[in-house]
XYZ file of C-alpha atoms in Angstrom:
691
model
C -8.518 20.602 -13.937
C -7.266 17.593 -12.726
C -3.338 18.009 -11.620
C -0.838 15.024 -11.702
C 1.058 16.899 -8.617
C -0.333 17.029 -5.439
C -0.714 20.730 -4.641
C -1.461 21.374 -1.200
C -0.077 22.844 1.951
C -0.996 19.721 4.377
C -0.167 16.190 3.928
C -1.261 14.374 0.948
C -1.002 11.172 -0.887
C -2.454 9.346 -3.433
C -4.956 6.946 -1.949
C -7.522 4.293 -2.398
C -10.979 4.208 -1.180
C -12.809 1.919 0.827
C -15.960 -0.468 -0.128
C -18.613 -0.691 2.019
C -21.015 -3.634 1.007
C -24.815 -3.480 1.743
C -24.149 -3.479 5.386
C -27.485 -2.925 7.124
C -26.373 -6.249 9.379
C -22.496 -7.007 9.495
C -20.537 -9.126 7.486
C -20.626 -12.502 9.296
C -18.429 -15.800 9.450
C -20.031 -17.374 6.672
C -18.522 -15.105 4.003
C -15.360 -14.456 2.548
C -13.998 -10.768 2.230
C -11.792 -8.548 0.226
C -10.112 -5.381 0.346
C -7.744 -3.544 -2.004
C -5.073 -1.105 -0.267
C -3.329 1.768 -1.887
C -0.639 -0.775 -3.575
C -1.662 -4.431 -1.463
C -4.450 -6.439 -1.523
C -6.221 -8.774 1.157
C -8.429 -11.494 1.011
C -10.428 -13.513 3.821
C -11.317 -17.183 3.060
C -15.112 -18.563 3.286
C -16.450 -19.820 6.682
C -14.744 -23.551 6.585
C -11.394 -22.297 5.616
C -8.997 -20.451 8.192
C -6.756 -18.624 5.909
C -6.384 -15.120 5.102
C -4.337 -13.986 1.923
C -2.219 -11.057 1.129
C -0.118 -10.116 -1.469
C 1.339 -6.581 -3.308
C 3.548 -4.270 -1.404
C 5.101 -4.900 1.846
C 7.047 -1.821 2.249
C 5.780 -1.388 5.738
C 4.631 -4.850 6.820
C 1.243 -4.383 5.739
C 0.713 -7.924 4.227
C 1.459 -9.453 7.800
C 4.293 -11.361 7.734
C 7.991 -10.813 9.327
C 9.358 -9.774 5.951
C 8.994 -6.065 5.559
C 10.405 -4.454 2.371
C 9.757 -7.729 0.438
C 7.027 -7.188 -2.078
C 4.826 -10.266 -2.826
C 3.762 -11.110 -6.488
C 1.900 -14.335 -5.163
C -0.446 -14.626 -2.369
C 0.964 -15.400 1.286
C -1.451 -16.839 3.588
C -1.908 -16.341 7.544
C -4.239 -17.849 9.747
C -7.606 -16.210 10.488
C -7.885 -17.793 13.850
C -4.634 -17.239 15.304
C -3.420 -14.313 13.472
C -0.049 -15.973 12.876
C 1.769 -16.940 9.812
C 1.131 -20.269 7.999
C 4.150 -21.879 9.509
C 2.627 -21.266 13.224
C -1.038 -21.596 12.363
C -2.769 -24.083 14.455
C -5.718 -26.051 13.336
C -8.762 -24.316 13.475
C -11.289 -24.822 16.506
C -14.616 -24.112 17.227
C -13.676 -20.808 18.614
C -15.104 -17.262 17.885
C -11.439 -15.936 16.843
C -12.275 -16.235 13.281
C -11.156 -13.105 11.609
C -14.270 -12.049 9.357
C -13.555 -8.515 7.762
C -10.412 -7.107 6.658
C -9.675 -3.401 5.361
C -6.490 -2.297 3.776
C -5.351 1.343 4.124
C -2.297 3.175 2.421
C 0.179 0.700 3.801
C -1.448 -0.681 6.914
C -4.213 -3.272 7.298
C -7.110 -3.786 9.537
C -9.186 -6.956 10.353
C -12.135 -7.456 12.732
C -12.621 -10.875 14.651
C -15.818 -12.789 15.471
C -14.882 -12.225 19.079
C -15.608 -8.467 18.316
C -11.983 -7.316 18.801
C -9.880 -5.683 16.093
C -6.278 -6.279 14.814
C -4.136 -4.178 12.497
C -0.657 -4.380 11.218
C 1.994 -2.401 9.109
C 2.648 1.181 9.089
C 2.043 3.402 12.199
C 3.497 6.570 11.446
C 0.302 8.413 12.855
C -0.559 5.689 15.267
C -3.095 3.944 12.724
C -2.641 0.708 14.320
C -4.383 1.888 17.485
C -1.715 -0.047 19.984
C -0.485 3.192 21.527
C 2.707 3.546 19.447
C 3.950 4.690 16.159
C 6.324 1.659 15.508
C 5.408 -0.178 12.527
C 4.143 -3.842 13.070
C 4.957 -6.936 10.662
C 2.269 -9.037 12.363
C -1.031 -8.239 13.715
C -1.407 -6.417 16.903
C -4.593 -5.809 18.937
C -6.078 -2.392 18.607
C -6.026 -0.958 22.463
C -9.360 -0.950 24.172
C -12.126 -1.894 21.621
C -14.431 -4.984 21.754
C -17.959 -5.752 20.557
C -16.852 -4.098 16.930
C -19.375 -5.149 13.764
C -17.309 -3.218 11.218
C -14.014 -1.619 10.296
C -12.720 0.533 7.754
C -9.239 2.212 6.708
C -8.053 5.417 5.245
C -4.717 6.213 4.265
C -3.328 6.502 7.615
C -6.246 6.265 9.660
C -8.774 3.491 11.117
C -12.246 3.465 11.968
C -14.510 0.809 13.914
C -18.309 0.625 14.554
C -19.042 -0.770 17.843
C -22.143 -2.727 18.813
C -23.572 -0.015 20.717
C -23.810 1.988 17.325
C -20.991 4.196 18.275
C -17.821 5.023 16.017
C -14.265 4.981 16.882
C -11.440 6.304 15.122
C -7.541 6.580 15.471
C -4.346 7.573 13.458
C -3.743 10.783 11.286
C -5.860 13.611 12.137
C -4.417 16.289 9.820
C -7.831 16.822 7.898
C -10.095 16.189 11.036
C -10.777 12.809 9.577
C -11.073 11.272 13.120
C -14.375 13.437 13.888
C -13.314 13.590 17.486
C -13.698 17.562 17.633
C -9.580 17.976 17.277
C -6.833 17.694 14.897
C -4.549 15.642 16.880
C -3.238 12.374 15.961
C -4.605 9.785 18.097
C -2.520 6.315 18.810
C -5.441 4.774 20.271
C -9.372 5.079 19.377
C -11.180 7.920 20.335
C -14.918 8.114 19.519
C -16.470 9.972 16.821
C -18.578 12.998 18.360
C -21.503 15.497 16.930
C -21.963 19.198 18.011
C -24.832 20.238 19.967
C -24.847 23.899 19.698
C -24.648 25.706 23.256
C -27.227 28.505 24.169
C -26.662 31.804 25.827
C -26.025 30.137 28.990
C -24.308 26.737 28.171
C -21.428 25.900 25.799
C -21.695 23.211 22.926
C -21.621 19.763 23.883
C -20.329 16.994 21.922
C -21.796 13.525 22.539
C -20.992 10.389 20.701
C -22.264 9.702 16.925
C -24.721 6.837 17.766
C -26.889 4.363 15.674
C -24.106 3.930 12.912
C -23.955 0.147 11.389
C -21.309 0.827 8.732
C -18.327 3.299 7.912
C -16.467 4.237 4.983
C -12.924 6.350 4.747
C -10.955 8.242 1.953
C -7.552 9.772 2.702
C -9.246 12.724 3.929
C -12.547 12.297 5.447
C -14.759 9.602 6.706
C -18.484 8.828 6.554
C -21.173 6.934 8.715
C -24.402 5.194 7.556
C -26.719 4.814 10.423
C -29.600 2.457 10.990
C -32.253 4.948 10.055
C -30.864 5.551 6.577
C -29.253 8.890 7.419
C -25.536 9.480 6.307
C -22.986 11.436 8.574
C -19.335 12.657 7.261
C -16.812 14.618 8.532
C -12.894 15.550 7.938
C -11.676 17.672 5.008
C -14.247 19.183 2.719
C -12.318 20.895 -0.187
C -14.497 19.433 -3.000
C -17.761 19.403 -0.787
C -17.273 15.328 -0.200
C -19.292 15.902 3.242
C -22.073 17.279 1.200
C -22.915 19.839 3.572
C -23.523 22.606 0.952
C -20.151 24.397 1.562
C -16.631 23.421 1.529
C -16.125 23.986 5.480
C -14.031 20.845 6.874
C -15.376 19.619 10.011
C -13.836 18.061 13.206
C -17.279 16.431 14.391
C -19.829 14.381 12.410
C -22.312 16.354 10.153
C -25.762 15.132 8.866
C -25.754 14.949 4.979
C -28.963 16.678 4.012
C -31.502 15.582 1.543
C -30.770 11.883 1.821
C -33.045 9.336 3.507
C -32.998 5.070 3.583
C -29.490 5.089 2.437
C -28.506 1.272 2.121
C -24.869 1.426 0.582
C -21.952 3.945 1.136
C -18.485 4.489 -0.266
C -15.833 7.180 -0.053
C -12.939 7.319 -2.210
C -9.975 9.308 -3.342
C -7.230 11.435 -1.749
C -6.944 15.361 -0.841
C -7.015 16.134 -4.647
C -10.019 13.776 -5.640
C -12.384 12.962 -2.366
C -15.955 12.268 -2.925
C -18.935 10.257 -1.587
C -21.283 7.837 -3.259
C -24.535 6.181 -1.797
C -27.167 4.278 -2.892
C -30.706 4.449 -1.529
C -33.430 1.656 -0.864
C -35.432 2.827 -4.287
C -32.031 2.038 -6.245
C -31.065 5.712 -6.744
C -27.347 6.435 -6.705
C -26.242 9.592 -5.127
C -22.780 11.559 -5.251
C -21.187 14.584 -3.758
C -17.424 15.722 -3.841
C -14.918 15.368 -6.361
C -15.996 14.385 -9.931
C -13.347 16.044 -12.320
C -12.404 12.186 -13.442
C -16.373 11.234 -13.901
C -15.785 9.355 -10.446
C -19.283 9.892 -10.315
C -20.096 7.633 -13.585
C -21.291 10.654 -15.447
C -20.279 14.101 -16.093
C -21.764 16.776 -13.974
C -22.032 20.523 -14.559
C -19.891 21.283 -11.689
C -16.911 19.130 -10.973
C -17.145 19.865 -7.082
C -20.639 18.795 -5.985
C -21.244 20.091 -2.681
C -24.826 18.470 -1.706
C -25.898 15.171 -2.890
C -26.767 14.608 -6.640
C -28.741 12.089 -7.917
C -26.691 10.175 -10.501
C -29.198 9.063 -13.431
C -26.302 7.263 -15.441
C -25.274 5.213 -12.734
C -28.674 4.341 -11.480
C -29.553 2.947 -14.787
C -27.154 -0.096 -14.547
C -29.506 -2.195 -12.201
C -29.942 -3.285 -8.696
C -26.622 -2.063 -7.278
C -25.412 -4.183 -4.067
C -22.151 -2.965 -3.551
C -20.030 -0.035 -4.460
C -16.378 0.496 -4.205
C -13.947 3.710 -5.022
C -10.385 3.909 -5.973
C -8.336 7.168 -6.368
C -10.122 8.070 -9.743
C -12.255 5.223 -10.911
C -15.525 3.483 -9.531
C -16.690 -0.013 -9.198
C -20.506 -1.115 -8.889
C -21.575 -5.052 -8.301
C -25.240 -5.722 -9.320
C -27.513 -8.247 -7.865
C -27.080 -10.281 -11.047
C -23.240 -10.827 -10.339
C -21.875 -8.420 -12.996
C -19.340 -5.964 -12.304
C -19.448 -2.247 -13.949
C -16.746 0.327 -14.035
C -16.046 4.065 -14.783
C -13.798 6.944 -14.136
C -10.004 6.952 -14.195
C -8.376 4.328 -16.519
C -4.509 5.224 -16.563
C -3.354 1.565 -15.293
C -6.189 -0.223 -16.815
C -8.512 -0.221 -13.542
C -11.442 -0.162 -15.454
C -10.843 -3.876 -16.932
C -11.748 -2.839 -20.678
C -8.394 -3.692 -22.117
C -7.818 0.004 -22.844
C -6.640 2.651 -20.835
C -8.938 5.101 -21.864
C -11.110 7.034 -18.871
C -14.851 7.214 -19.302
C -17.531 8.674 -17.797
C -20.278 5.854 -18.812
C -20.637 2.879 -16.427
C -19.630 -0.158 -18.528
C -19.941 -4.006 -17.880
C -16.385 -5.795 -17.054
C -16.272 -8.679 -19.603
C -14.728 -11.935 -18.247
C -15.768 -12.097 -14.978
C -19.373 -13.360 -13.709
C -21.208 -14.340 -10.905
C -19.109 -11.963 -8.484
C -19.771 -11.963 -4.874
C -17.428 -9.166 -3.516
C -15.569 -6.138 -5.069
C -12.853 -3.747 -3.555
C -10.801 -1.051 -5.322
C -7.445 -0.177 -4.504
C -5.758 3.117 -5.569
C -5.553 2.028 -9.157
C -6.514 -1.578 -9.273
C -9.695 -3.471 -9.062
C -10.521 -6.699 -7.311
C -13.492 -8.984 -7.250
C -14.261 -12.625 -5.724
C -16.681 -14.796 -7.720
C -19.328 -17.050 -6.108
C -17.073 -20.245 -6.655
C -14.429 -18.647 -4.551
C -11.989 -17.317 -7.090
C -10.302 -14.201 -7.177
C -9.653 -12.140 -10.107
C -7.756 -8.687 -10.281
C -7.009 -5.909 -13.035
C -5.104 -2.241 -13.084
C -1.885 -1.383 -11.714
C 0.436 -3.973 -10.569
C 3.623 -2.412 -10.080
C 4.157 -3.881 -6.360
C 2.603 -7.307 -7.314
C -1.085 -6.162 -5.914
C -2.650 -8.247 -8.602
C -1.026 -11.054 -7.406
C -0.712 -12.964 -10.725
C 3.267 -12.938 -10.261
C 4.216 -10.250 -12.393
C 4.495 -6.690 -11.955
C 3.044 -5.846 -15.205
C -0.310 -3.756 -15.308
C -3.294 -5.419 -16.853
C -6.096 -4.007 -18.386
C -8.458 -6.913 -18.314
C -9.130 -9.408 -15.483
C -6.492 -11.687 -14.369
C -6.859 -14.779 -11.901
C -4.754 -14.215 -8.655
C -2.371 -17.050 -8.469
C -2.584 -19.458 -5.594
C 0.191 -19.706 -2.480
C 3.169 -20.254 -3.994
C 2.320 -19.298 -7.370
C 0.481 -22.834 -8.148
C -2.957 -22.624 -9.720
C -5.250 -20.124 -8.830
C -6.417 -18.685 -5.671
C -9.572 -19.920 -4.399
C -11.152 -18.487 -1.030
C -13.458 -21.895 -0.783
C -10.479 -24.132 -0.723
C -7.374 -25.099 1.499
C -4.066 -23.518 0.197
C -0.912 -25.660 0.353
C 1.143 -25.387 3.559
C 4.143 -24.944 2.179
C 6.185 -24.145 -1.033
C 8.011 -26.789 -2.957
C 11.586 -26.753 -3.689
C 12.793 -28.981 -6.611
C 16.668 -30.004 -7.226
C 18.178 -30.571 -10.548
C 21.661 -30.942 -11.463
C 23.806 -30.650 -14.317
C 27.073 -32.912 -14.768
C 27.545 -35.764 -12.107
C 26.885 -35.490 -8.507
C 24.480 -35.953 -5.681
C 22.353 -33.184 -4.099
C 20.201 -32.855 -1.356
C 18.132 -30.364 0.423
C 14.867 -29.979 -1.715
C 11.382 -30.853 -0.191
C 8.459 -28.715 1.072
C 9.215 -25.351 3.141
C 7.073 -22.277 4.609
C 7.825 -18.689 3.069
C 10.878 -17.616 4.934
C 12.311 -20.982 6.359
C 16.094 -21.506 6.099
C 16.841 -24.253 3.398
C 20.288 -25.737 3.379
C 21.706 -27.165 0.268
C 24.510 -29.856 -0.177
C 26.003 -30.793 -3.510
C 28.338 -33.655 -3.650
C 30.496 -34.729 -6.669
C 30.836 -37.915 -8.119
C 34.640 -39.243 -8.165
C 36.516 -37.254 -11.077
C 34.013 -34.394 -10.716
C 33.825 -31.172 -9.254
C 30.896 -28.777 -7.675
C 30.814 -25.548 -9.478
C 27.782 -23.331 -8.455
C 23.803 -23.345 -7.636
C 21.625 -21.304 -9.779
C 19.320 -19.328 -10.081
C 19.062 -16.878 -7.339
C 18.306 -17.279 -4.637
C 19.625 -20.837 -4.612
C 22.741 -21.289 -2.573
C 24.188 -23.526 0.252
C 21.868 -21.583 2.341
C 19.032 -19.416 1.744
C 15.749 -18.229 3.001
C 12.617 -20.139 0.946
C 10.354 -17.114 -1.111
C 6.828 -17.654 -1.312
C 6.865 -19.402 -4.321
C 7.886 -22.892 -5.840
C 11.378 -23.010 -6.423
C 13.847 -25.131 -8.801
C 17.483 -24.903 -7.704
C 20.018 -26.670 -10.107
C 23.779 -27.874 -9.093
C 26.370 -27.708 -11.928
C 29.021 -30.194 -11.725
C 32.367 -30.103 -13.702
C 34.603 -33.120 -14.785
C 37.863 -32.827 -13.200
C 39.091 -32.707 -17.123
C 37.208 -29.306 -17.435
C 39.192 -26.134 -17.130
C 37.089 -23.649 -15.318
C 37.714 -20.298 -13.210
C 36.557 -19.181 -9.933
C 34.231 -16.262 -9.686
C 34.336 -14.666 -6.540
C 32.261 -12.055 -5.242
C 32.724 -9.223 -2.439
C 30.936 -6.340 -0.925
C 32.083 -2.863 -0.580
C 30.637 0.607 0.759
C 28.928 1.615 4.132
C 25.586 -0.160 3.024
C 24.840 -3.863 3.579
C 23.385 -6.567 0.682
C 23.465 -9.897 -0.415
C 25.346 -10.975 -3.580
C 24.899 -14.319 -5.707
C 26.591 -15.715 -8.656
C 29.774 -16.813 -7.433
C 31.216 -20.322 -8.392
C 33.304 -21.855 -11.169
C 32.557 -21.242 -15.001
C 34.264 -22.073 -18.187
C 35.611 -19.933 -20.585
C 32.675 -17.908 -22.411
C 29.966 -19.215 -19.897
C 27.279 -17.099 -19.412
C 27.282 -15.310 -15.889
C 24.447 -13.546 -13.966
C 25.094 -11.858 -10.882
C 22.356 -10.672 -8.350
C 22.848 -7.806 -5.543
C 20.150 -7.072 -3.364
C 20.267 -4.526 -0.803
C 19.356 -4.619 2.600
C 16.717 -2.159 3.962
C 18.204 0.761 4.504
C 20.691 0.481 2.035
C 21.341 0.870 -1.917
C 22.907 -0.789 -4.543
C 25.274 1.252 -6.322
C 26.933 -1.266 -8.862
C 29.142 -3.716 -9.671
C 32.930 -3.393 -10.294
C 35.435 -3.702 -12.352
C 34.814 -4.708 -15.794
C 33.263 -7.158 -17.296
C 31.416 -7.418 -13.636
C 30.080 -3.883 -14.431
C 28.391 -4.897 -17.531
C 24.292 -4.355 -17.909
C 22.214 -6.207 -15.926
C 25.237 -7.985 -14.318
C 25.556 -10.150 -16.952
C 28.538 -11.220 -18.998
C 30.522 -14.165 -20.192
C 33.485 -15.508 -17.951
C 36.960 -14.706 -19.158
C 39.916 -17.084 -19.120
C 40.636 -16.478 -15.990
C 39.830 -16.068 -12.315
C 37.606 -13.308 -11.484
C 36.537 -11.123 -8.488
C 33.413 -8.754 -8.786
C 32.698 -6.225 -6.166
C 29.161 -4.894 -5.249
C 29.067 -1.654 -3.550
C 26.514 -0.675 -1.327
C 25.823 2.589 0.324
C 23.686 3.671 3.457
C 20.939 5.070 2.280
C 20.441 7.498 5.186
C 24.083 8.816 4.491
C 23.647 9.049 0.769
C 20.569 11.036 1.389
C 21.853 13.418 4.081
C 24.675 14.214 1.750
C 22.510 15.158 -1.052
C 20.328 17.269 0.895
C 23.796 19.230 2.069
C 24.959 19.389 -1.413
C 21.730 20.117 -2.891
C 20.616 23.081 -0.389
C 24.112 24.184 0.803
C 26.144 23.383 -1.757
C 28.886 21.605 0.171
C 29.594 18.345 1.609
C 28.239 17.654 5.192
C 30.639 18.041 7.814
C 31.360 15.039 10.383
C 29.264 16.405 13.290
C 26.550 17.291 11.183
C 26.201 13.801 9.293
C 26.686 11.992 12.668
C 23.831 14.157 14.065
C 21.267 13.502 11.389
C 22.135 9.943 10.877
C 21.812 9.265 14.680
C 18.286 10.856 14.392
C 17.240 8.624 11.508
C 18.983 5.477 13.209
C 17.227 6.313 16.542
C 13.656 6.306 14.796
C 14.174 3.076 12.591
C 15.472 1.345 15.486
C 12.038 1.749 17.427
C 10.145 0.938 14.133
C 9.250 4.535 13.305
C 8.913 6.403 10.333
C 12.139 8.115 9.270
C 10.429 11.006 6.968
C 10.045 13.567 9.578
C 13.872 13.719 10.331
C 14.283 14.585 6.656
C 11.663 17.006 6.869
C 13.217 18.690 9.779
C 16.571 18.450 7.910
C 14.860 20.341 5.002
C 13.394 23.086 7.025
C 16.210 23.792 8.741
C 18.593 23.837 5.529
C 16.463 26.097 3.726
C 15.745 28.284 6.362
C 19.531 28.720 7.365
C 21.421 31.805 7.139
C 23.865 29.518 4.712
C 21.009 29.022 2.248
C 19.131 32.606 2.855
C 22.346 34.622 2.346
C 22.662 33.181 -1.352
C 19.097 35.265 -2.160
C 17.939 32.980 -4.377
C 15.138 33.917 -6.816
C 11.812 32.156 -6.568
C 12.431 30.188 -9.801
C 15.526 28.969 -8.265
C 14.078 28.381 -5.189
C 11.410 25.981 -6.720
C 14.282 24.202 -8.698
C 16.008 23.570 -5.536
C 13.142 21.900 -4.136
C 12.618 19.807 -7.026
C 16.284 18.901 -7.057
C 16.447 18.105 -3.326
C 13.152 16.301 -2.927
C 12.635 14.763 -6.381
C 16.075 14.429 -7.493
C 15.096 15.687 -10.990
C 14.347 18.943 -12.795
C 10.977 20.829 -12.574
C 8.540 20.227 -15.461
C 7.210 23.532 -16.676
C 3.605 22.947 -15.461
C 5.116 22.582 -12.071
C 7.318 25.721 -12.404
C 4.362 27.585 -13.397
C 2.100 26.479 -10.661
C 4.549 27.182 -7.960
C 5.665 30.255 -8.960
C 2.113 31.620 -9.120
C 1.517 30.398 -5.659
C 4.450 32.244 -4.597
C 3.512 35.546 -6.351
C -0.020 35.131 -4.772
C 1.402 35.570 -1.392
C 2.235 32.003 0.178
C 5.526 31.591 1.823
C 8.373 29.517 0.796
C 7.833 27.319 3.651
C 4.325 26.524 2.721
C 5.592 25.695 -0.798
C 8.042 23.202 0.529
C 5.486 21.585 2.538
C 3.382 21.136 -0.550
C 6.679 19.249 -1.648
C 7.561 17.465 1.442
C 4.074 15.873 1.627
C 3.333 15.100 -1.783
C 2.702 11.405 -3.175
C 5.974 11.689 -5.125
C 8.180 12.376 -2.222
C 6.553 9.651 -0.246
C 6.788 7.583 -3.279
C 10.473 8.418 -3.605
C 11.359 8.240 -0.026
C 9.618 4.744 0.470
C 11.700 3.338 -2.484
C 14.538 4.055 -0.497
C 13.646 2.171 2.469
C 12.180 5.203 4.493
């Protein structure tokens, strides 16, 4: 049975999968490339266009420009030749610095240059960027010690690379042995994937490197390699048989998948609750193994956990498949005639059939044709057409469809162009800047419009004519000085005649957090006011005061008097630390304790490191303290405390039943707490707070 909870005692998260195209030869400089991350998307331009594009979630800097925390609903561009943002990009030259392949992880991105080097950016909690640190990076950094690389792939929090000599290198999170280096330790720099050669009575086993590899794929918890002889090898977690070895034993070294030959295409998908592997052989047959609870194989199977390669008759019937992609619970195939087929989970419309109904049967996607590349994110799907157009459908909470909205789409939508103008086309040159247009209401002069790159500082001036005065700039973020967004923008200056009676609206901030406010100026009585408050990273917006400023959405009509509105921002770390004290220990924090935990969080954030481990340590410390243990809570009270502490909600009955059963069966309370602390819901909750 498929659970919406992540019930595991090891780190787990919802996740995407990696698509591996027909890769008996690596992607070359003449091709565009496409990749779907958990909640962001990447695209690479054609060979004569030096631009890569990124859009969607940017919580950890995974879209590759210095604006971490700002999600992008339109594509931004960066130079494939330099790795720089658009504003710093040089004119393309005849060098081998062209970025020819991109891969998206949970919150990090990886790219391969034609010179054989590998670069990465975004989240680095487990060293998945491979630069020897755990500091997040908003712009590309070179992966240490790698050269002559011909292919890359990214799991949720680990990365893979294939070198010209056929060896595979892995780095990042290794909780599930997904690095295949005969260890379970995190690796901050690339380590070789190895195989185990059994020892003898007189000699121990040896662990030489896996060789002969031409392509790799990864889920959150396991990794797969395709060798030039058509054999498939796999390593990592094996709870659902996703290694194809006939059992559910995980492996820290690469294992040969038996019963397969002449494999041409591989893909790996899912997370710790849904991992599986698919392959296509030279005769056109499709094979699958691992988790099939959501019909990820494109057909129902007698067993939902398939431990050896199973020939997929229904999927094999759709035609000559040239590429496969796997999301969290859905599958995508590209046939030689340019048609896209989908199957599996459809909760967010990721199958592209206009419904949210999941299905086992592979069906063609209407509205796209002559498709060249496919990719699958966690719950969204991407394609590029032969004319260079990019289309997307499915989940769009973070703008990962690139259509300028945050609304899911059950049918293919055109990805907008840079600045939201036109449609993205990988064969054409994008605009270098976004257009700022100035308009005015009343009598006066305005200056400062023009073309700006994303993030440029804009300075606007508004000079009233004689007998007039300047009232305000609208809408947000228009102001006397602001940062240009990644979209075209129209700013309007309002002027009033000196005979017009208006009142001053002043904005202030309060609290221990920080943020920006917008909407100040002069308004006439009864005029509509729209206030905007944007919290800085690490802060939370708590609301406006007093009345009428506290109206829903910050929208109200101006009274017949001057007015001061105050936006209160709280420090998210202090607020969450206080919540842990109150929820677990049932008291307010003492000053020393608050300062101690806040100091640890500040220290990690200053170094660009993930702060969630501090909160996990705090939770273990509080729940195992004499102060909590002395309350002698029942199991039901304990589970309630976990839900209220980590998710800030009451438990649902399904969750209650599951965890009470687990505790009754003998797992420890700390094991149960680990299931919460490494769950997708906890991760999402914390990341929404900026951690």
